[in-house]
Coordinates of C-alpha atoms in Angstrom, one line a residue:
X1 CA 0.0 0.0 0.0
X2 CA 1.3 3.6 -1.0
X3 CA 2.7 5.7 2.1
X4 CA -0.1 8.4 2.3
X5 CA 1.0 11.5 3.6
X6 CA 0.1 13.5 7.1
X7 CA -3.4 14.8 7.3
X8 CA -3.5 17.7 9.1
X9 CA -7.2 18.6 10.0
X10 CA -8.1 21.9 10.9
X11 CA -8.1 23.1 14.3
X12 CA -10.6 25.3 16.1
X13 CA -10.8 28.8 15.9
X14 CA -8.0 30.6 18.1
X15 CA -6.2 27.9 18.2
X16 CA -2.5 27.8 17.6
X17 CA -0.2 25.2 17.4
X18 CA 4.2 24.7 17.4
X19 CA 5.7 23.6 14.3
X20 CA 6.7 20.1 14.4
X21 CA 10.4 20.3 14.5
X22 CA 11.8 21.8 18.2
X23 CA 12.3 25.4 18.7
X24 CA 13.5 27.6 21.2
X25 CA 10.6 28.5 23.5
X26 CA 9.4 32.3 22.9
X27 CA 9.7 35.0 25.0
X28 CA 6.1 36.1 24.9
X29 CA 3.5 32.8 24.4
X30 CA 1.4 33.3 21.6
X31 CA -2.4 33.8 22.4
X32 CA -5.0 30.8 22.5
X33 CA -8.1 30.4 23.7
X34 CA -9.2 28.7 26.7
X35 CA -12.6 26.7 26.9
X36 CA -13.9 26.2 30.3
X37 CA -17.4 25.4 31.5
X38 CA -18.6 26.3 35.2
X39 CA -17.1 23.8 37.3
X40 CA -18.9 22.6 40.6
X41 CA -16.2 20.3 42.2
X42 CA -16.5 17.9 45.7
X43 CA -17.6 15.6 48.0
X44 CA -21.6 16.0 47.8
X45 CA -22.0 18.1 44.6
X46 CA -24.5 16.5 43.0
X47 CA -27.2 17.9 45.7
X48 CA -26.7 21.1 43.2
X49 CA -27.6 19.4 39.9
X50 CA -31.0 20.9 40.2
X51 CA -30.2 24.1 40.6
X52 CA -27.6 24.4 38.4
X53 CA -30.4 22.9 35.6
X54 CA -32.7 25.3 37.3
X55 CA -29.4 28.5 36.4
X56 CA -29.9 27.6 32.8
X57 CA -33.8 27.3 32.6
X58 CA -35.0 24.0 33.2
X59 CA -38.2 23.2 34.0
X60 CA -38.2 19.8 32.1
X61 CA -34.7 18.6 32.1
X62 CA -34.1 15.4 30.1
X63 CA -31.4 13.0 31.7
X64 CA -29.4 10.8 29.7
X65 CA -27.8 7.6 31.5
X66 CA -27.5 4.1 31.6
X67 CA -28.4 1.2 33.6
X68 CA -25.4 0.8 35.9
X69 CA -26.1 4.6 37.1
X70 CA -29.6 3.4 37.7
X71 CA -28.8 -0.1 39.6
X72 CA -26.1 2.2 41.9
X73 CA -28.8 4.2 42.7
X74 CA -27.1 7.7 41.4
X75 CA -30.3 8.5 39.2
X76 CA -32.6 7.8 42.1
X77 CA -30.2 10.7 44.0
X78 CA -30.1 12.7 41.3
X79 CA -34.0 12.6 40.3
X80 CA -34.8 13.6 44.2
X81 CA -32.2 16.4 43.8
X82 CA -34.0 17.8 40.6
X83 CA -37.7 17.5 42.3
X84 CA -36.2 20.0 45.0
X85 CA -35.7 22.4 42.4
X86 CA -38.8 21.8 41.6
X87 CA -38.3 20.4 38.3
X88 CA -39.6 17.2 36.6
X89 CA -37.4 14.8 34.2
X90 CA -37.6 12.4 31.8
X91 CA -34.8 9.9 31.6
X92 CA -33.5 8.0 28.8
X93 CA -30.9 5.2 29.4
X94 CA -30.7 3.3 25.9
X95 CA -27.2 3.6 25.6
X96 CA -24.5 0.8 25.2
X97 CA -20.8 1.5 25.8
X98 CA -19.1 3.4 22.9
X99 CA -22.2 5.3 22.1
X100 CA -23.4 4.2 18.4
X101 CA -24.8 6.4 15.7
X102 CA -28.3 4.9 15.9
X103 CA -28.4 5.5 19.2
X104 CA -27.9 9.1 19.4
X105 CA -30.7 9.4 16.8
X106 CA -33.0 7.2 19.0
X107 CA -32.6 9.8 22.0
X108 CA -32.6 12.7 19.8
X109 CA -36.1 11.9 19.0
X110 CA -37.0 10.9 22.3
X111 CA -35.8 14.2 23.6
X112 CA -37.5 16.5 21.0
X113 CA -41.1 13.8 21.4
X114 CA -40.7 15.5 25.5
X115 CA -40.9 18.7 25.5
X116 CA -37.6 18.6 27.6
X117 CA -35.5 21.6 27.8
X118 CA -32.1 21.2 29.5
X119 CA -30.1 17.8 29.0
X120 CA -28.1 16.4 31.9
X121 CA -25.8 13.8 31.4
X122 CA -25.3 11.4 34.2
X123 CA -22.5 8.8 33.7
X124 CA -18.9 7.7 32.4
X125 CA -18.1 9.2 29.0
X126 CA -20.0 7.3 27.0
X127 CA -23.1 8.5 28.8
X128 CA -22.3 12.2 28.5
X129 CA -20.6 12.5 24.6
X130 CA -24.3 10.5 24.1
X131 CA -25.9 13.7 25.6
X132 CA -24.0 16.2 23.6
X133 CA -24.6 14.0 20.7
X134 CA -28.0 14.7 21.3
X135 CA -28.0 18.3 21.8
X136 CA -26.4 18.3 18.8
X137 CA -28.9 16.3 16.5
X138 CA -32.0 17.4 18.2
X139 CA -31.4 21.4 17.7
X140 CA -29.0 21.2 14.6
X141 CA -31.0 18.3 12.5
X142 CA -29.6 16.1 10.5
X143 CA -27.1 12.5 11.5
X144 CA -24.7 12.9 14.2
X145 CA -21.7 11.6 11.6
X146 CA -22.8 15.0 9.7
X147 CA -20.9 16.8 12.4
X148 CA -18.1 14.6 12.5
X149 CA -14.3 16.8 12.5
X150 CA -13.9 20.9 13.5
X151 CA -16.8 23.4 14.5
X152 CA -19.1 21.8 12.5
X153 CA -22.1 22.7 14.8
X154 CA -23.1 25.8 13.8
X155 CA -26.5 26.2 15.6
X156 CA -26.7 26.4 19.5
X157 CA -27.4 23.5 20.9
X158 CA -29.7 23.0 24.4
X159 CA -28.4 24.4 27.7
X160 CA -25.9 20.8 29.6
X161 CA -25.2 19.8 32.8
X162 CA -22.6 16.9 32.6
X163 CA -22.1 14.9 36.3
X164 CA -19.5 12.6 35.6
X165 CA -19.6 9.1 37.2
X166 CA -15.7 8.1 35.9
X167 CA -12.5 9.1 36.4
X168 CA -10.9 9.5 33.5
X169 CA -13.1 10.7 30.2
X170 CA -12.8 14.8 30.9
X171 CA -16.0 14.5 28.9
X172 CA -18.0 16.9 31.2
X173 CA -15.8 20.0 30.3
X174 CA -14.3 19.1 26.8
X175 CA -15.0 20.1 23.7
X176 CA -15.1 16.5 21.8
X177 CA -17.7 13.7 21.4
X178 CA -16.5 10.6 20.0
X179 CA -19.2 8.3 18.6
X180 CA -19.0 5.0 17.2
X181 CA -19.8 4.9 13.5
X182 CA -21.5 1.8 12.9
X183 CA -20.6 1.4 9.0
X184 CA -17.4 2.3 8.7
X185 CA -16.8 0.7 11.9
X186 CA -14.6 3.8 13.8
X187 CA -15.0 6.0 15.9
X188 CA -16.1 9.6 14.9
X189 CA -14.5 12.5 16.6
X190 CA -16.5 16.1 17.1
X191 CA -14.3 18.9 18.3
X192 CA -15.4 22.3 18.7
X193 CA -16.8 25.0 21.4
X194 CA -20.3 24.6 20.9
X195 CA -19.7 20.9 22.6
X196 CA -18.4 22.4 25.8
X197 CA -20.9 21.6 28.8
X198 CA -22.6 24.8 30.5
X199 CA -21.9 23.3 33.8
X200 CA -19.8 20.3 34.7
X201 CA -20.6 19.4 38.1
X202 CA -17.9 16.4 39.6
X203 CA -18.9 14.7 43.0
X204 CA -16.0 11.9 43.5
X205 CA -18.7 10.1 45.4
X206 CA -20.0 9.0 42.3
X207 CA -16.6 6.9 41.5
X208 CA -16.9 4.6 44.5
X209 CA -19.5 2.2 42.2
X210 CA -17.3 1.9 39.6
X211 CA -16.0 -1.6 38.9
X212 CA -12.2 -2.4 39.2
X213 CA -11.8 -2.4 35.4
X214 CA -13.5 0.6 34.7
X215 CA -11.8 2.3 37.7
X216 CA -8.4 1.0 35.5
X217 CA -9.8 1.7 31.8
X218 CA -10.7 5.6 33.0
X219 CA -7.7 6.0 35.1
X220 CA -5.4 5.2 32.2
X221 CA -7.6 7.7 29.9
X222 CA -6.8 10.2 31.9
X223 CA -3.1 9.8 32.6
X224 CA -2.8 9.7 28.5
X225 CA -4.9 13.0 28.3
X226 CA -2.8 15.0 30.8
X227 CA 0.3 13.4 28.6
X228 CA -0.5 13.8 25.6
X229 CA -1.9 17.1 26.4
X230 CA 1.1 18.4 27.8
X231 CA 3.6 17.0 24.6
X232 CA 0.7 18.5 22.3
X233 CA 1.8 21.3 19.6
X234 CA -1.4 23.2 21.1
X235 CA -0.2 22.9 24.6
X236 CA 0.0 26.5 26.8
X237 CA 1.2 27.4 30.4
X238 CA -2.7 26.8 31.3
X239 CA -3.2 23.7 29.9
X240 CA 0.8 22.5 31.1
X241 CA -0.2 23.3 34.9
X242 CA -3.0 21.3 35.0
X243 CA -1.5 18.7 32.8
X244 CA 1.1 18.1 35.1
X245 CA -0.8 17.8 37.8
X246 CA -3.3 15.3 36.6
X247 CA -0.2 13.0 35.6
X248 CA 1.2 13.4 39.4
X249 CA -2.5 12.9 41.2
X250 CA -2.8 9.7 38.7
X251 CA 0.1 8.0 39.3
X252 CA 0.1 8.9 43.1
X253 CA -3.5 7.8 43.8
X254 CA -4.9 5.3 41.1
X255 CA -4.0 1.9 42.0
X256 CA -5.1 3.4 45.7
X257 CA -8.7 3.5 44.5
X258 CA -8.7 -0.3 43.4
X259 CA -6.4 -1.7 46.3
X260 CA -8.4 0.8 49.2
X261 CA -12.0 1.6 47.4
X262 CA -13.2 2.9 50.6
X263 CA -10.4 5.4 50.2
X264 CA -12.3 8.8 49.9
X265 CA -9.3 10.3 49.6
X266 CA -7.8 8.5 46.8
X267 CA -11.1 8.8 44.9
X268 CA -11.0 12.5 45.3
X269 CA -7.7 12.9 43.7
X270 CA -8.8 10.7 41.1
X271 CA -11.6 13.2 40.6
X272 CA -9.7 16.2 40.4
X273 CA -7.4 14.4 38.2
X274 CA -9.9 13.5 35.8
X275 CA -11.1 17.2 35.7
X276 CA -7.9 19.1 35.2
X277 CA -6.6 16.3 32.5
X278 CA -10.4 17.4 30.7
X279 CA -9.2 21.0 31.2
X280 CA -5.9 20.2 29.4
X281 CA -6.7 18.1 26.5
X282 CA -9.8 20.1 25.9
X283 CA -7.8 23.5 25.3
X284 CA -4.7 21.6 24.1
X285 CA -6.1 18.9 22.2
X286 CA -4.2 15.0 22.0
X287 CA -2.0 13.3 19.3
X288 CA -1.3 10.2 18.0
X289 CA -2.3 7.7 21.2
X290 CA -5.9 8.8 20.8
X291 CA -6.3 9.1 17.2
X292 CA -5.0 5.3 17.0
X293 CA -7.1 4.7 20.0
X294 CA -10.2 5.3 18.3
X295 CA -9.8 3.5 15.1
X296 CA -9.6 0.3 17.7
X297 CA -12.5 1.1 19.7
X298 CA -14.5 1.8 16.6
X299 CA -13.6 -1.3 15.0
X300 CA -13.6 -3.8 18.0
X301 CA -15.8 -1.7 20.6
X302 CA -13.1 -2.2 23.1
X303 CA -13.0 0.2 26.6
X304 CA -11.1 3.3 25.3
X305 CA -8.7 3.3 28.4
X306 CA -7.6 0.1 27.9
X307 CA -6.3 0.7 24.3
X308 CA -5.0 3.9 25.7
X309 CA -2.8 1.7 27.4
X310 CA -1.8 -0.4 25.5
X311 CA -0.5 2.2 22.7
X312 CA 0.8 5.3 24.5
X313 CA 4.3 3.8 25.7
X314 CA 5.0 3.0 22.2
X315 CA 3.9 6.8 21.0
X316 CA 5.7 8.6 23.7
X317 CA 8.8 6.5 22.5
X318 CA 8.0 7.6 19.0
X319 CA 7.2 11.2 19.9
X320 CA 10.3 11.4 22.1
X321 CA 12.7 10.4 19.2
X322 CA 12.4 13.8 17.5
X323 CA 11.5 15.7 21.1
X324 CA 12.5 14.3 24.3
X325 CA 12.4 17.3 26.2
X326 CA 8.6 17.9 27.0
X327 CA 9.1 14.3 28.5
X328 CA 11.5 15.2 30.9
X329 CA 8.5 17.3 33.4
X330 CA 6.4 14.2 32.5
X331 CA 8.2 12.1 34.1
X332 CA 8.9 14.1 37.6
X333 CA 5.9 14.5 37.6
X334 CA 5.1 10.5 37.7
X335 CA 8.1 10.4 40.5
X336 CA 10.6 9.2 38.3
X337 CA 14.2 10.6 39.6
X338 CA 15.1 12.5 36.9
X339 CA 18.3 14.1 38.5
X340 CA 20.9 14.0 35.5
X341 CA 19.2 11.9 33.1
X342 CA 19.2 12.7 29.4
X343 CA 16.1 13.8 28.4
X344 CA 16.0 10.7 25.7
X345 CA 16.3 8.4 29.2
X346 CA 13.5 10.5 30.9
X347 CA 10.9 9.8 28.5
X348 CA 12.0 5.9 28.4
X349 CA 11.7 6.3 31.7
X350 CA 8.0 7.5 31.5
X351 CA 7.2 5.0 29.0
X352 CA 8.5 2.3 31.0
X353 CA 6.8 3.9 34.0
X354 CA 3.2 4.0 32.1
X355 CA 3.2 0.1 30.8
X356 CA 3.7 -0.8 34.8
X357 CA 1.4 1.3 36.0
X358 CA -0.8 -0.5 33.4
X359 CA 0.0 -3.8 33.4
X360 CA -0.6 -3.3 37.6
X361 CA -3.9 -2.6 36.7
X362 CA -4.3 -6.0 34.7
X363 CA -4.1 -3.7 31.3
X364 CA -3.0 -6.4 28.4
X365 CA 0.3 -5.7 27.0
X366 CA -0.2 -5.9 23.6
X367 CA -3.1 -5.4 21.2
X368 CA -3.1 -8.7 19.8
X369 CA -5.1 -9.8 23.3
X370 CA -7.8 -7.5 22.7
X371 CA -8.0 -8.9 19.3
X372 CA -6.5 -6.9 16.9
X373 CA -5.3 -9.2 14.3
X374 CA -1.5 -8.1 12.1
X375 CA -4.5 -8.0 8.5
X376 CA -6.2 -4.8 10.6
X377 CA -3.0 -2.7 10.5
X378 CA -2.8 -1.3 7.0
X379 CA -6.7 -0.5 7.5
X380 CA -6.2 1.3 11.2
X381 CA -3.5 3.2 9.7
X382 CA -5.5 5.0 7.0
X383 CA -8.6 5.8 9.4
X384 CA -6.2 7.0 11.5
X385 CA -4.8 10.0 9.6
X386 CA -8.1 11.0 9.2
X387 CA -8.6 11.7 13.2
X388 CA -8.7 15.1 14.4
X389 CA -6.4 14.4 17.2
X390 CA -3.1 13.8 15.0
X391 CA -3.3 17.0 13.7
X392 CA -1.3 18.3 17.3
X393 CA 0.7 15.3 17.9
X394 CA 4.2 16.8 18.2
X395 CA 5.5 14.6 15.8
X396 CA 4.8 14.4 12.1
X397 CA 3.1 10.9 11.3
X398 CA 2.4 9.1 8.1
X399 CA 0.6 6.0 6.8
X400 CA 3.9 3.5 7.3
X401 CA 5.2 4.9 10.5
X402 CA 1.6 4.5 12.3
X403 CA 1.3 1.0 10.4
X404 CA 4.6 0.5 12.0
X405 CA 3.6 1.7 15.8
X406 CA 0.7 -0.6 15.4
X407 CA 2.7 -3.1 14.9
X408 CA 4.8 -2.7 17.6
X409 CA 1.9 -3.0 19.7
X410 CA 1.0 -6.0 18.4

């Protein structure tokens, strides 16, 4: 197959990005813009979901999430919490993992048949890029795939309160939606502003139902978003500071929630961790880990996370063979000793660091486990030029070196 050359999809407005090659830092940073939704952050935070519904007009919010929320008994909490605000909801849980195309158009309809105003998301990312996606259909028209790429929402979509249930997605203040295209069998990536949640509201009590492995899959999400965030050609002293310290609250407190789940403590740095790695990527954007990531999960419907994983020791090796220094604060920030180490050693380092860190969490270590079969490469390559999030990777990527990090993943 002919090597097809770098796509390099465009970015959203304000957004600047470094050249791929190293260069001197500037004196003066160039300007970027900084997307952030209102935040509502701690032990007990959900008890404020109905008024912050109530903030942007509710009187009939619709609440997207899924049967695991519902078992747990967090929509039960969160549907007395609304009647308190005196509001009434409809709720709407048809949603698999990886949302699916068809099923954003099956909630888009059910939200315009209700007369609902506000949508609340309540869930893991799945559950909330579901609600945007239905924002987005039900007040834009059309297929959710129309939207697929760069600011392709043009109308405003209904007023969202996102209460995440994970730690790891940064889905309740980001400005992406990934959903799975059922044809083409990836997934599709939405980027731009009008995706950003009015209010994210993050109560760390919500993480203490998660399951082991999705405690794992999120946690390793997040510790690639506040990496690959940080490397990114988009990055910026606001997005570095919270990068940095969503990779040193990870690594510091994630096996902590599994071994001690009780741990309130450990779950509230998770928390945090999750938020400020959503406030990085989201203004910073990702690279190549998640734009391979996606073409997996699309074609296998495999937990995100985990593929995270897998791939992002092999693309911080790759990214670090043209730029090693960015790695360096990476890895003191994962509490790697990096006293007089090369930079090229530091970012080992912080590869070598990430694959433990995963395989402690029972992550497989290569992608042949999860099924992904040496006749998928060539085909995973070409989807993933396509993907939004190359276009800041720091490192220029075509068809055969991607085919080739696949491979080594194998």
């Amino acid at each position: 197959m002919t090597a097809a050359a770098p796509v390099r999809l465009p970015l959203p407005a304000g957004l600047r990005v470094r050249p791929a090659e190293p260069r001197p830092a500037p004196t003066v940073a160039a300007f970027s813009k900084y997307l952030v939704p209102e935040v509502v952050f701690g032990w007990g935070a959900l008890s404020e979901a109905g008024w912050a519904a109530r903030r942007l007009g509710a009187q009939r919010p619709f609440v997207v999430t899924d049967a695991g929320l519902v078992q747990a008994g967090w929509w039960a909490e969160l549907a007395g919490h609304l009647a308190e605000a005196g509001l009434r909801a409809t709720v709407w849980q048809e949603l698999t993992p990886n949302p699916k195309d068809h099923e954003v158009a099956a909630g888009a309809e059910r939200y315009l048949e209700s007369g609902c105003d506000v949508i609340v998301g309540l869930g893991g990312g799945s559950v909330i890029d579901a609600a945007k996606a239905i924002a987005v259909v039900a007040s834009n028209g059309g297929q959710i795939l129309d939207y697929e790429g760069v600011d392709k929402v043009t109308a405003a979509i209904p007023p969202t309160v996102m209460c995440p249930s994970t730690a790891g997605t940064g889905a309740d203040v980001s400005q992406f939606a990934v959903i799975t295209d059922t044809t083409r069998r990836l997934k599709a990536t939405l980027i731009g502003r009008a995706l950003v949640p009015d209010i994210s509201i993050t109560d760390p009590r919500l993480l203490t139902t998660m399951p082991d492995d999705l405690a794992a899959a999120t946690g390793l999400d997040a510790l690639t978003h506040g990496i690959e965030a940080f490397v990114s050609r988009a990055s910026g002293p606001l997005t570095d500071v919270h990068a940095l310290h969503a990779i040193e609250l990870i690594c510091g407190s994630l096996r902590g929630t599994i071994a001690r789940p009780e741990d309130p403590a450990a779950h509230t740095a998770m928390a945090q961790a999750s938020l400020e790695a959503g406030l990085a990527f989201t203004n910073a954007i990702l690279g190549a880990t998640h734009a391979m990531s996606h073409q997996v999960g699309g074609l296998l419907d495999l937990p995100h996370g985990v593929v995270n994983g897998v791939l992002l020791p092999h693309v911080i090796r790759f990214n670090a063979r043209s730029g090693p220094d960015r790695f360096v604060p990476i890895a003191r920030a994962m509490g790697i000793d990096v006293t007089g180490l090369p930079a090229d050693v530091a970012a080992d380092a912080a590869a070598e660091e990430v694959g433990r860190l995963a395989a402690d969490l029972g992550c497989p270590r290569g992608l042949a486990q999860l099924g992904v079969r040496e006749a998928d490469v060539e085909t995973l390559a070409a989807t993933t030029l396509g993907d939004a999030c190359l276009s800041t990777n720091p490192r220029d990527a075509d068809h055969a070196q991607i085919a080739a990090l696949f491979r080594s993943a194998l």
